[in-house]
Short mmCIF file of N, CA and C in Angstrom, two decimals:
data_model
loop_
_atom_site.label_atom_id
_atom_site.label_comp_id
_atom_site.label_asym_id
_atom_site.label_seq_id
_atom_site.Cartn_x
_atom_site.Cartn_y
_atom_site.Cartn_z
N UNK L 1 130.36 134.90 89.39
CA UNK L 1 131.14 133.86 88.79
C UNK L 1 132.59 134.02 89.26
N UNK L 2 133.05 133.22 89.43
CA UNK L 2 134.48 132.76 90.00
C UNK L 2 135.81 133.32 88.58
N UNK L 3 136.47 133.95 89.24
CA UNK L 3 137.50 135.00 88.61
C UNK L 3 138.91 133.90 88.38
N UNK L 4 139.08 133.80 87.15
CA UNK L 4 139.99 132.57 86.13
C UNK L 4 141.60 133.54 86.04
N UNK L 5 142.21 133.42 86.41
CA UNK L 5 143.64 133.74 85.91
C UNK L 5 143.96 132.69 84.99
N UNK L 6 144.70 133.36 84.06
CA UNK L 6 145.11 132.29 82.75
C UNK L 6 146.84 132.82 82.89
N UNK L 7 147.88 131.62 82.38
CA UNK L 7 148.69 132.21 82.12
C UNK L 7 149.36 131.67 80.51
N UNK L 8 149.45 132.99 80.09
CA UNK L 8 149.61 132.80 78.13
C UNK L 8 150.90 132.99 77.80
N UNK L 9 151.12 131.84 76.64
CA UNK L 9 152.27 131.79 76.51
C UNK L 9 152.05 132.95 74.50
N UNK L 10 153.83 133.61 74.64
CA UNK L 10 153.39 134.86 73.98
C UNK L 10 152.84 134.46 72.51
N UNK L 11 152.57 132.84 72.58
CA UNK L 11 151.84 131.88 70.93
C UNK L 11 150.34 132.35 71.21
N UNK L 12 149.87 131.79 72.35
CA UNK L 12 148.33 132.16 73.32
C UNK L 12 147.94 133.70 72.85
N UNK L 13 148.78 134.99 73.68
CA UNK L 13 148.64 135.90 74.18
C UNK L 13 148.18 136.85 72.35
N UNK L 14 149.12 136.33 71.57
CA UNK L 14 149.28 136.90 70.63
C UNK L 14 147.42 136.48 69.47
N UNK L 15 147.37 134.97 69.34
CA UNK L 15 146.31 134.90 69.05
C UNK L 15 144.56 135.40 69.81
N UNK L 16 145.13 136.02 71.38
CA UNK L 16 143.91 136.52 71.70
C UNK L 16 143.98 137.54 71.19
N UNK L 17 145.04 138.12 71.34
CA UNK L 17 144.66 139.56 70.52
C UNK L 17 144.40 139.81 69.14
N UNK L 18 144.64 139.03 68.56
CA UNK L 18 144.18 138.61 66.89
C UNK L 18 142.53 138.71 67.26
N UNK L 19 141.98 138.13 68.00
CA UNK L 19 140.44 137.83 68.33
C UNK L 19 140.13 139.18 68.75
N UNK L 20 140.59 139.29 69.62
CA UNK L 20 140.05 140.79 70.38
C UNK L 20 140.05 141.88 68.96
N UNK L 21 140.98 141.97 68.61
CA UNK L 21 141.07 143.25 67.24
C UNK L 21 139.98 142.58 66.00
N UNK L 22 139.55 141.10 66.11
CA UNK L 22 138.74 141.02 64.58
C UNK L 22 137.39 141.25 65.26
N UNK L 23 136.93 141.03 66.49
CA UNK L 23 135.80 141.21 67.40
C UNK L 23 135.20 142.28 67.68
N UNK L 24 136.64 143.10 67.90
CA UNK L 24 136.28 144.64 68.40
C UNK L 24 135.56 144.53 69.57
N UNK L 25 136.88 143.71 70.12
CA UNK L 25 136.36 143.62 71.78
C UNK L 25 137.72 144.66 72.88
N UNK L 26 137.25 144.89 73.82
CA UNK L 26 138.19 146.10 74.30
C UNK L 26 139.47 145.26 74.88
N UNK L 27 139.50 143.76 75.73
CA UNK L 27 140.41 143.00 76.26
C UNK L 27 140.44 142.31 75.81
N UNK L 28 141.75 141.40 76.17
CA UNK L 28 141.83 140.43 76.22
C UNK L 28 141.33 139.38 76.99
N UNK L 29 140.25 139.64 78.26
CA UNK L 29 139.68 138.88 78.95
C UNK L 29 138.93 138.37 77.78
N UNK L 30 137.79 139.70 77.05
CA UNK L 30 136.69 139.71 76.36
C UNK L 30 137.35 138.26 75.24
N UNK L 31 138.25 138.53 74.89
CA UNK L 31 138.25 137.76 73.89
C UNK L 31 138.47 136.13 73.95
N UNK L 32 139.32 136.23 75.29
CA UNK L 32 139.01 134.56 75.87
C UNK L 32 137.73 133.94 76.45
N UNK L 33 136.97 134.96 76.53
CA UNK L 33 135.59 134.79 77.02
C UNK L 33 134.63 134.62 75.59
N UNK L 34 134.90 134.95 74.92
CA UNK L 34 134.37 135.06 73.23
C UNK L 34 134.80 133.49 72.55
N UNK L 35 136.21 133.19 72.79
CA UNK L 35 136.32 132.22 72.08
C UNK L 35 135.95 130.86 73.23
N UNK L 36 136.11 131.21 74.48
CA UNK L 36 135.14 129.91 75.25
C UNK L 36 133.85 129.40 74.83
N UNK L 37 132.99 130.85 74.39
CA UNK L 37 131.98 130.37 74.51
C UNK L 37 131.98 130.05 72.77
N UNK L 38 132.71 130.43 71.82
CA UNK L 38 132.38 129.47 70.40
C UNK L 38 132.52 128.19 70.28
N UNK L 39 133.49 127.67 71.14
CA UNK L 39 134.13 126.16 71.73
C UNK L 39 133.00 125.74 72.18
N UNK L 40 132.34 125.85 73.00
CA UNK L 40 131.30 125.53 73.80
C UNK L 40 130.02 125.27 72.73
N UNK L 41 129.82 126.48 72.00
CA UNK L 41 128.53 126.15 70.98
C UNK L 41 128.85 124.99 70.32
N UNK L 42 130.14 125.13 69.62
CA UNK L 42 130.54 124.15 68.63
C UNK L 42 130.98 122.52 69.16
N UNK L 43 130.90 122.53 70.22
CA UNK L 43 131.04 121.21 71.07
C UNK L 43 129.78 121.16 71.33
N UNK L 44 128.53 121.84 71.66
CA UNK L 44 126.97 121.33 71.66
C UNK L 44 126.74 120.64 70.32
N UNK L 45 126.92 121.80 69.57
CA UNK L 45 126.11 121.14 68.00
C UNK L 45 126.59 119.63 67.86
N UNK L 46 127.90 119.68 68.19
CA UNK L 46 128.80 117.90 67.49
C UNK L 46 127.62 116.54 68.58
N UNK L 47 127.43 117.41 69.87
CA UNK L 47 127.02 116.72 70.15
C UNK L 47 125.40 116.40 70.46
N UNK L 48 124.42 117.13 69.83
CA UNK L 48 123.20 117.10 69.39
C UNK L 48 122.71 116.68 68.04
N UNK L 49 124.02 116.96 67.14
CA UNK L 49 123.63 117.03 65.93
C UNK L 49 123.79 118.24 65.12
N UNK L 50 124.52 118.58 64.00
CA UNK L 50 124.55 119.47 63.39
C UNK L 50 123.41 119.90 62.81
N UNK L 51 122.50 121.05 63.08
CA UNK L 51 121.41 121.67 62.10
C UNK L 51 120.71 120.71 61.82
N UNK L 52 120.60 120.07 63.32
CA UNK L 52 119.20 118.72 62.83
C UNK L 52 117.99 119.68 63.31
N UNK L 53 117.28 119.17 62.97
CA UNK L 53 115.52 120.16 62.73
C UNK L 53 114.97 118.89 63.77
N UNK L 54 113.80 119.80 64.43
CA UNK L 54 113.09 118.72 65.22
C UNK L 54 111.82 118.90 64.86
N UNK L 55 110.92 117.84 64.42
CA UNK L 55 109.96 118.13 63.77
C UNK L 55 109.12 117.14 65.16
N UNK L 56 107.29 117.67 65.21
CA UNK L 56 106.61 117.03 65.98
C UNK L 56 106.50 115.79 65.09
N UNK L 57 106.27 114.72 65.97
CA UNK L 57 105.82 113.25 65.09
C UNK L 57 104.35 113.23 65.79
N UNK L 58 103.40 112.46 64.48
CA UNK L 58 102.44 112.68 64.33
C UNK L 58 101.52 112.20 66.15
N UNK L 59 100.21 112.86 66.50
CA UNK L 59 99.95 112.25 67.52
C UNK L 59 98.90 111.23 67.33
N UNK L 60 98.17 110.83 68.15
CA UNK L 60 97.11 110.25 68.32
C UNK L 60 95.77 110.53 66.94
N UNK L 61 95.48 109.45 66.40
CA UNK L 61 94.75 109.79 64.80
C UNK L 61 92.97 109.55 65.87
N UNK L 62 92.60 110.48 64.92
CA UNK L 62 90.67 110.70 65.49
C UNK L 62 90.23 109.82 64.41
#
């Protein structure tokens, strides 16, 4: 995977490390990599549906 330089401003820098220390993750990479991917879940669900259940619908009756 292709290597991301970020540049954080010390508002940014300060809330990764808030993440990294509640995570108990060792960097600050870890922790921008942690909160990408909660963004990411939480932008699927909005767009599937929150905790919708998929149930089979009935098939073909004998």
């Amino acid at each position: 995977m292709p290597e991301i330089t970020l540049e954080l401003t010390y508002q940014q820098a300060d809330l990764l490390d808030t993440i990294r220390r509640q995570q108990g993750l060792e960097t600050m990479d870890q922790a921008a990599e942690w909160l990408i991917k909660q963004r990411m879940r939480g932008a699927s669900l909005k767009l599937t549906g929150r905790n919708r259940a998929l149930h089979a619908v009935g098939g073909p009756r004998k």
